């Protein structure tokens, strides 16, 4: 059983499939053990766990923009669950293999012209991912190596620490208002918990996408580093957080986040209904279609 207040996921038996262990390198001197590393990969996400440090690297690999489709969200949640259940894993670094993009947020095509059943399944998957990530017992570090609007920003905000590449062309924020839609209360709560009420209110109302230096000034990201140093810095931050005893850190995290998590858990079905009612409105559908057309026009 879990200690009081700790989310239950961490106490399940390890479920990692060890089949992914890489073959011994021919360059490895005989007799020396390999640095143990396990990996698994699916269509959209690749995960490597370094057993010696207890740190997993989770890389989004869904070009062109790592949009959070139902498939992406499902793979993401399953990957997190696998790591959460693996006693060898204590922390995870999230990053992207797509140049210049961390994640473009929720896949807008999943919210356009679909059935109520589809919207229900999609929104449940969005909730599920957030509950797992925000409530994770692992140390979570976002290495934001590109732009990260809306749902992409939410992923970063849900981590324990955010490091962003200092390129001013990369921007991050909850820009929902620009699409004519409204960030749900739990997106807002997560944002407020990072930047405070005033900054969140202004940024949400304006649907701001903040260039990296501005995001740093607002506290939306904790640190900026040159792009080439991002992973090195993420590893150093992770080591610092892992130097503390897990139980104390986990209980503290739970204490800080539980109220916000519990709010969604208590209102999950209502939140799904609200999403469906909102997204099914013809005026909202029109806004989303116009926004997608704008993206395409901007391209040409
Ligand atoms: N969903 C679906 N498709 C997308 C998305 C997306 N979020 N973002 C980009 N695409 C598509 C583009 O339409 C384009 O498609 P195509 O090649 O067919 O023309 C392709 O991806 C590549 O996009 P770009 O050419 O624009 O790529 P760039 O590298 O120039 O720019 C950006 C990348 C900066 C990510 C840019 O595409 C962009 O700004 N995208 C929009 C991001 C955005 O606004 N996301 C918000 C999604 S909504 C959300 O996450 C929270 C919703 C909360 C719901 C609340 C409802 C109640």
Short mmCIF file of C-alpha atoms and ligand atoms in Angstrom, two decimals:
data_model
loop_
_atom_site.label_atom_id
_atom_site.label_comp_id
_atom_site.label_asym_id
_atom_site.label_seq_id
_atom_site.Cartn_x
_atom_site.Cartn_y
_atom_site.Cartn_z
CA UNK A 1 0.00 0.00 0.00
CA UNK A 2 1.08 3.58 -0.63
CA UNK A 3 2.06 5.88 2.20
CA UNK A 4 -0.68 8.43 2.89
CA UNK A 5 -0.88 11.06 0.21
CA UNK A 6 1.35 9.35 -2.35
CA UNK A 7 -0.34 8.55 -5.61
CA UNK A 8 -0.65 4.79 -5.97
CA UNK A 9 1.07 4.25 -9.31
CA UNK A 10 4.61 3.90 -7.95
CA UNK A 11 3.91 0.90 -5.81
CA UNK A 12 2.88 -1.54 -8.49
CA UNK A 13 5.33 -4.31 -9.41
CA UNK A 14 7.76 -3.58 -12.26
CA UNK A 15 6.17 -4.24 -15.63
CA UNK A 16 8.99 -3.26 -17.98
CA UNK A 17 9.53 -5.46 -20.97
CA UNK A 18 13.25 -6.19 -20.97
CA UNK A 19 13.27 -7.39 -24.59
CA UNK A 20 14.42 -3.94 -25.69
CA UNK A 21 17.89 -4.23 -24.09
CA UNK A 22 20.50 -3.32 -26.72
CA UNK A 23 22.96 -6.03 -27.85
CA UNK A 24 26.48 -5.90 -26.41
CA UNK A 25 28.71 -3.55 -28.37
CA UNK A 26 31.57 -5.26 -30.25
CA UNK A 27 33.77 -2.41 -28.98
CA UNK A 28 33.05 -3.24 -25.37
CA UNK A 29 36.19 -4.59 -23.65
CA UNK A 30 35.59 -8.17 -22.46
CA UNK A 31 34.64 -8.51 -18.82
CA UNK A 32 33.38 -4.92 -18.38
CA UNK A 33 29.63 -4.63 -17.78
CA UNK A 34 27.66 -2.44 -20.20
CA UNK A 35 25.97 0.65 -18.83
CA UNK A 36 22.52 -0.91 -18.43
CA UNK A 37 19.98 0.75 -20.67
CA UNK A 38 16.53 -0.37 -21.66
CA UNK A 39 14.44 1.15 -24.38
CA UNK A 40 11.04 0.86 -25.92
CA UNK A 41 9.55 2.72 -28.78
CA UNK A 42 6.18 3.01 -30.42
CA UNK A 43 4.93 5.12 -33.30
CA UNK A 44 5.05 8.52 -31.67
CA UNK A 45 7.29 8.22 -28.63
CA UNK A 46 10.68 6.72 -27.89
CA UNK A 47 11.85 5.93 -24.36
CA UNK A 48 15.29 5.01 -23.07
CA UNK A 49 15.90 4.20 -19.44
CA UNK A 50 19.42 4.35 -18.05
CA UNK A 51 19.24 1.92 -15.15
CA UNK A 52 22.44 3.14 -13.53
CA UNK A 53 21.08 6.67 -13.03
CA UNK A 54 17.37 5.75 -12.84
CA UNK A 55 16.64 8.39 -15.48
CA UNK A 56 14.50 7.84 -18.57
CA UNK A 57 14.62 9.98 -21.67
CA UNK A 58 11.24 10.30 -23.39
CA UNK A 59 11.42 11.70 -26.90
CA UNK A 60 8.41 12.85 -28.93
CA UNK A 61 8.87 11.74 -32.51
CA UNK A 62 5.71 12.59 -34.39
CA UNK A 63 6.53 14.97 -37.26
CA UNK A 64 5.70 17.46 -38.54
CA UNK A 65 4.77 19.12 -35.20
CA UNK A 66 4.24 16.49 -32.45
CA UNK A 67 0.55 17.33 -32.29
CA UNK A 68 -1.26 15.50 -29.51
CA UNK A 69 -3.51 13.16 -31.43
CA UNK A 70 -5.50 10.43 -29.70
CA UNK A 71 -2.79 7.95 -30.68
CA UNK A 72 -0.02 10.21 -29.34
CA UNK A 73 -1.87 10.81 -26.06
CA UNK A 74 -2.49 7.09 -25.60
CA UNK A 75 1.14 6.16 -26.24
CA UNK A 76 2.28 8.95 -23.93
CA UNK A 77 0.08 7.75 -21.06
CA UNK A 78 1.12 4.12 -21.54
CA UNK A 79 4.81 5.08 -21.63
CA UNK A 80 4.44 7.09 -18.42
CA UNK A 81 2.63 4.23 -16.75
CA UNK A 82 5.39 1.79 -17.72
CA UNK A 83 8.05 4.06 -16.26
CA UNK A 84 5.99 4.78 -13.16
CA UNK A 85 5.67 1.05 -12.52
CA UNK A 86 9.37 0.38 -13.02
CA UNK A 87 11.31 0.52 -9.78
CA UNK A 88 14.51 1.22 -11.70
CA UNK A 89 13.08 4.53 -12.93
CA UNK A 90 13.07 7.60 -10.68
CA UNK A 91 12.95 10.45 -13.16
CA UNK A 92 12.03 11.26 -16.73
CA UNK A 93 13.23 13.96 -19.11
CA UNK A 94 10.75 14.93 -21.84
CA UNK A 95 12.01 16.32 -25.12
CA UNK A 96 11.41 16.24 -28.88
CA UNK A 97 13.22 14.81 -31.88
CA UNK A 98 11.35 17.18 -34.24
CA UNK A 99 13.51 20.21 -35.06
CA UNK A 100 12.20 23.51 -33.66
CA UNK A 101 9.04 22.00 -32.16
CA UNK A 102 8.49 20.57 -28.69
CA UNK A 103 4.77 19.98 -29.28
CA UNK A 104 2.15 21.98 -31.19
CA UNK A 105 -0.50 21.08 -28.61
CA UNK A 106 -3.72 19.16 -29.07
CA UNK A 107 -4.27 17.89 -32.57
CA UNK A 108 -6.90 20.32 -33.85
CA UNK A 109 -8.17 17.82 -36.41
CA UNK A 110 -9.29 15.61 -33.48
CA UNK A 111 -11.61 18.44 -32.42
CA UNK A 112 -13.10 19.21 -35.84
CA UNK A 113 -16.13 17.53 -37.39
CA UNK A 114 -15.97 14.37 -35.26
CA UNK A 115 -18.66 12.41 -33.42
CA UNK A 116 -19.61 12.83 -29.76
CA UNK A 117 -18.08 9.38 -29.10
CA UNK A 118 -14.80 10.54 -30.59
CA UNK A 119 -14.77 13.79 -28.60
CA UNK A 120 -15.46 11.78 -25.42
CA UNK A 121 -12.59 9.37 -26.06
CA UNK A 122 -10.24 12.17 -27.06
CA UNK A 123 -10.95 14.38 -24.07
CA UNK A 124 -10.69 11.45 -21.66
CA UNK A 125 -7.25 10.75 -23.11
CA UNK A 126 -6.21 14.40 -22.60
CA UNK A 127 -7.38 14.25 -18.98
CA UNK A 128 -5.66 10.91 -18.44
CA UNK A 129 -2.33 12.18 -19.66
CA UNK A 130 -2.47 15.27 -17.46
CA UNK A 131 -3.49 13.26 -14.37
CA UNK A 132 -0.56 10.90 -14.93
CA UNK A 133 2.02 13.57 -15.69
CA UNK A 134 1.01 16.18 -13.12
CA UNK A 135 0.52 13.48 -10.51
CA UNK A 136 3.66 11.52 -11.34
CA UNK A 137 5.83 10.30 -8.51
CA UNK A 138 8.87 10.52 -10.75
CA UNK A 139 10.92 13.68 -11.12
CA UNK A 140 9.80 15.18 -14.41
CA UNK A 141 11.95 17.64 -16.35
CA UNK A 142 10.86 19.26 -19.62
CA UNK A 143 13.74 20.00 -22.00
CA UNK A 144 11.80 22.33 -24.28
CA UNK A 145 13.78 22.36 -27.52
CA UNK A 146 11.25 24.18 -29.69
CA UNK A 147 7.90 25.94 -29.78
CA UNK A 148 5.29 24.72 -27.39
CA UNK A 149 1.82 26.22 -27.73
CA UNK A 150 -1.33 25.26 -25.77
CA UNK A 151 -1.32 21.52 -24.96
CA UNK A 152 2.44 21.49 -25.58
CA UNK A 153 2.80 24.19 -22.94
CA UNK A 154 0.56 22.21 -20.59
CA UNK A 155 2.95 19.24 -20.85
CA UNK A 156 5.88 21.46 -19.88
CA UNK A 157 3.89 23.15 -17.10
CA UNK A 158 2.98 19.75 -15.66
CA UNK A 159 6.64 18.84 -15.12
CA UNK A 160 8.66 19.66 -12.01
CA UNK A 161 11.16 21.80 -13.90
CA UNK A 162 11.33 23.45 -17.33
CA UNK A 163 14.50 24.21 -19.26
CA UNK A 164 14.07 25.89 -22.64
CA UNK A 165 16.45 26.47 -25.53
CA UNK A 166 17.21 30.19 -25.52
CA UNK A 167 16.20 30.73 -29.15
CA UNK A 168 13.78 33.75 -29.25
CA UNK A 169 12.02 32.16 -32.26
CA UNK A 170 10.72 29.42 -29.95
CA UNK A 171 7.60 30.40 -28.08
CA UNK A 172 5.46 28.87 -25.36
CA UNK A 173 2.11 29.68 -23.81
CA UNK A 174 -1.55 28.81 -23.49
CA UNK A 175 -2.82 30.51 -26.65
CA UNK A 176 -6.30 28.92 -26.65
CA UNK A 177 -8.05 32.32 -26.74
CA UNK A 178 -6.40 33.00 -30.10
CA UNK A 179 -8.20 29.96 -31.50
CA UNK A 180 -11.52 31.16 -30.10
CA UNK A 181 -11.53 28.43 -27.46
CA UNK A 182 -11.07 28.48 -23.70
CA UNK A 183 -8.41 26.65 -21.68
CA UNK A 184 -10.17 24.30 -19.23
CA UNK A 185 -9.95 25.01 -15.49
CA UNK A 186 -7.23 22.43 -14.92
CA UNK A 187 -5.00 23.94 -17.66
CA UNK A 188 -5.54 27.27 -15.89
CA UNK A 189 -4.85 25.81 -12.42
CA UNK A 190 -1.60 24.26 -13.63
CA UNK A 191 -0.57 27.59 -15.18
CA UNK A 192 -1.46 29.60 -12.06
CA UNK A 193 0.56 27.19 -9.91
CA UNK A 194 3.64 27.97 -12.01
CA UNK A 195 3.40 31.71 -12.79
CA UNK A 196 0.87 33.08 -10.29
CA UNK A 197 -2.61 34.49 -10.80
CA UNK A 198 -1.91 37.87 -12.40
CA UNK A 199 0.54 36.63 -15.04
CA UNK A 200 -1.72 33.67 -15.83
CA UNK A 201 -4.81 35.86 -16.13
CA UNK A 202 -3.22 38.31 -18.54
CA UNK A 203 -1.51 35.62 -20.57
CA UNK A 204 -4.67 33.48 -20.83
CA UNK A 205 -6.96 36.36 -21.79
CA UNK A 206 -4.57 37.49 -24.51
CA UNK A 207 -3.78 33.93 -25.61
CA UNK A 208 -0.11 34.93 -25.47
CA UNK A 209 2.68 32.90 -26.95
CA UNK A 210 5.80 34.09 -25.16
CA UNK A 211 9.18 34.01 -26.87
CA UNK A 212 11.68 32.02 -24.78
CA UNK A 213 13.36 35.04 -23.08
CA UNK A 214 9.97 36.49 -22.08
CA UNK A 215 8.74 33.08 -20.87
CA UNK A 216 11.81 32.94 -18.65
CA UNK A 217 11.18 36.42 -17.27
CA UNK A 218 7.58 35.44 -16.40
CA UNK A 219 8.71 32.26 -14.65
CA UNK A 220 6.91 30.11 -17.21
CA UNK A 221 10.23 28.34 -17.78
CA UNK A 222 12.82 27.99 -15.06
CA UNK A 223 15.96 28.29 -17.12
CA UNK A 224 17.19 29.13 -20.61
CA UNK A 225 20.29 27.48 -22.04
CA UNK A 226 21.92 27.38 -25.47
CA UNK A 227 20.27 24.69 -27.56
CA UNK A 228 23.41 22.52 -27.62
CA UNK A 229 23.55 22.45 -23.83
CA UNK A 230 19.91 21.56 -23.21
CA UNK A 231 20.28 17.85 -22.54
CA UNK A 232 23.40 18.29 -20.44
CA UNK A 233 21.58 20.84 -18.29
CA UNK A 234 18.48 18.63 -18.02
CA UNK A 235 20.65 15.75 -16.78
CA UNK A 236 22.34 18.02 -14.22
CA UNK A 237 18.98 19.32 -12.92
CA UNK A 238 17.65 15.78 -12.74
CA UNK A 239 20.68 14.65 -10.70
CA UNK A 240 20.08 17.53 -8.29
CA UNK A 241 16.42 16.58 -7.78
CA UNK A 242 17.25 12.87 -7.46
CA UNK A 243 19.78 13.59 -4.72
CA UNK A 244 16.84 13.89 -2.31
CA UNK A 245 15.07 10.91 -0.77
CA UNK A 246 12.18 9.92 -3.02
CA UNK A 247 9.58 9.61 -0.28
CA UNK A 248 10.11 13.14 1.05
CA UNK A 249 10.11 14.67 -2.41
CA UNK A 250 7.05 12.68 -3.51
CA UNK A 251 5.02 13.57 -0.42
CA UNK A 252 5.93 17.23 -0.87
CA UNK A 253 4.90 17.12 -4.53
CA UNK A 254 1.61 15.49 -3.62
CA UNK A 255 1.00 18.14 -0.97
CA UNK A 256 1.54 20.90 -3.55
CA UNK A 257 -0.51 19.36 -6.37
CA UNK A 258 -3.23 17.23 -4.80
CA UNK A 259 -5.94 19.89 -4.56
CA UNK A 260 -5.70 20.67 -8.25
CA UNK A 261 -5.56 16.99 -9.24
CA UNK A 262 -8.50 16.11 -7.01
CA UNK A 263 -10.58 18.84 -8.60
CA UNK A 264 -10.42 17.23 -12.00
CA UNK A 265 -10.86 13.71 -10.59
CA UNK A 266 -14.05 14.89 -8.85
CA UNK A 267 -15.41 16.63 -11.96
CA UNK A 268 -14.09 14.42 -14.73
CA UNK A 269 -17.38 13.44 -16.35
CA UNK A 270 -18.73 16.98 -16.06
CA UNK A 271 -15.55 18.28 -17.68
CA UNK A 272 -16.00 15.86 -20.60
CA UNK A 273 -19.62 16.98 -21.04
CA UNK A 274 -18.54 20.63 -20.98
CA UNK A 275 -15.88 19.96 -23.58
CA UNK A 276 -18.35 18.21 -25.88
CA UNK A 277 -21.00 20.92 -25.54
CA UNK A 278 -18.42 23.62 -26.22
CA UNK A 279 -16.58 21.96 -29.08
CA UNK A 280 -19.79 20.86 -30.83
CA UNK A 281 -21.03 24.45 -31.22
CA UNK A 282 -21.02 25.53 -34.84
CA UNK A 283 -19.38 28.85 -33.93
CA UNK A 284 -16.47 27.00 -32.24
CA UNK A 285 -16.12 24.57 -35.14
CA UNK A 286 -15.97 27.55 -37.46
CA UNK A 287 -13.23 29.20 -35.36
CA UNK A 288 -11.16 26.04 -35.43
CA UNK A 289 -11.56 25.60 -39.20
CA UNK A 290 -10.59 29.24 -39.77
CA UNK A 291 -7.52 28.78 -37.57
CA UNK A 292 -6.43 25.67 -39.49
CA UNK A 293 -6.90 27.54 -42.77
CA UNK A 294 -4.79 30.40 -41.38
CA UNK A 295 -2.00 27.92 -40.54
CA UNK A 296 -2.08 26.56 -44.07
CA UNK A 297 -2.19 30.03 -45.69
CA UNK A 298 0.69 31.22 -43.55
CA UNK A 299 2.66 28.28 -44.91
CA UNK A 300 2.03 29.14 -48.56
N1 LIG B 1 -3.10 20.24 -34.74
C1 LIG B 1 -3.20 19.73 -35.98
N2 LIG B 1 -2.37 20.10 -36.99
C2 LIG B 1 -1.42 21.02 -36.73
C3 LIG B 1 -1.29 21.60 -35.46
C4 LIG B 1 -2.17 21.17 -34.43
N3 LIG B 1 -2.11 21.66 -33.18
N4 LIG B 1 -0.27 22.47 -35.52
C5 LIG B 1 0.21 22.45 -36.77
N5 LIG B 1 -0.48 21.57 -37.52
C6 LIG B 1 -0.26 21.19 -38.91
C7 LIG B 1 -0.34 22.40 -39.85
O1 LIG B 1 -1.69 22.65 -40.21
C8 LIG B 1 0.50 21.92 -41.00
O2 LIG B 1 -0.28 20.99 -41.75
P1 LIG B 1 -0.07 20.84 -43.36
O3 LIG B 1 1.36 20.41 -43.53
O4 LIG B 1 -1.07 19.81 -43.74
O5 LIG B 1 -0.34 22.20 -43.94
C9 LIG B 1 1.60 21.11 -40.33
O6 LIG B 1 1.10 20.75 -39.04
C10 LIG B 1 2.89 21.91 -40.14
O7 LIG B 1 2.57 23.13 -39.50
P2 LIG B 1 3.30 24.50 -39.88
O8 LIG B 1 3.54 24.58 -41.34
O9 LIG B 1 2.51 25.62 -39.25
O10 LIG B 1 4.70 24.28 -39.13
P3 LIG B 1 5.69 25.40 -38.59
O11 LIG B 1 6.94 24.67 -38.24
O12 LIG B 1 5.76 26.58 -39.50
O13 LIG B 1 5.00 25.93 -37.23
C11 LIG B 1 3.86 25.63 -35.14
C12 LIG B 1 4.83 25.04 -36.17
C13 LIG B 1 4.50 26.87 -34.49
C14 LIG B 1 3.60 24.58 -34.08
C15 LIG B 1 2.56 26.06 -35.87
O14 LIG B 1 2.13 24.96 -36.67
C16 LIG B 1 1.42 26.42 -34.96
O15 LIG B 1 1.42 27.51 -34.41
N6 LIG B 1 0.45 25.51 -34.80
C17 LIG B 1 -0.74 25.73 -34.05
C18 LIG B 1 -0.50 25.44 -32.63
C19 LIG B 1 -1.71 25.71 -31.80
O16 LIG B 1 -2.27 26.78 -31.82
N7 LIG B 1 -2.14 24.69 -31.03
C20 LIG B 1 -3.27 24.80 -30.20
C21 LIG B 1 -4.01 23.50 -30.17
S1 LIG B 1 -5.38 23.57 -29.02
C22 LIG B 1 -4.77 22.94 -27.55
O17 LIG B 1 -3.71 22.40 -27.49
C23 LIG B 1 -5.58 23.06 -26.29
C24 LIG B 1 -7.00 23.02 -26.53
C25 LIG B 1 -7.82 23.04 -25.26
C26 LIG B 1 -9.24 22.66 -25.62
C27 LIG B 1 -10.26 23.48 -24.93
C28 LIG B 1 -11.58 23.30 -25.63
C29 LIG B 1 -12.71 23.50 -24.74
#
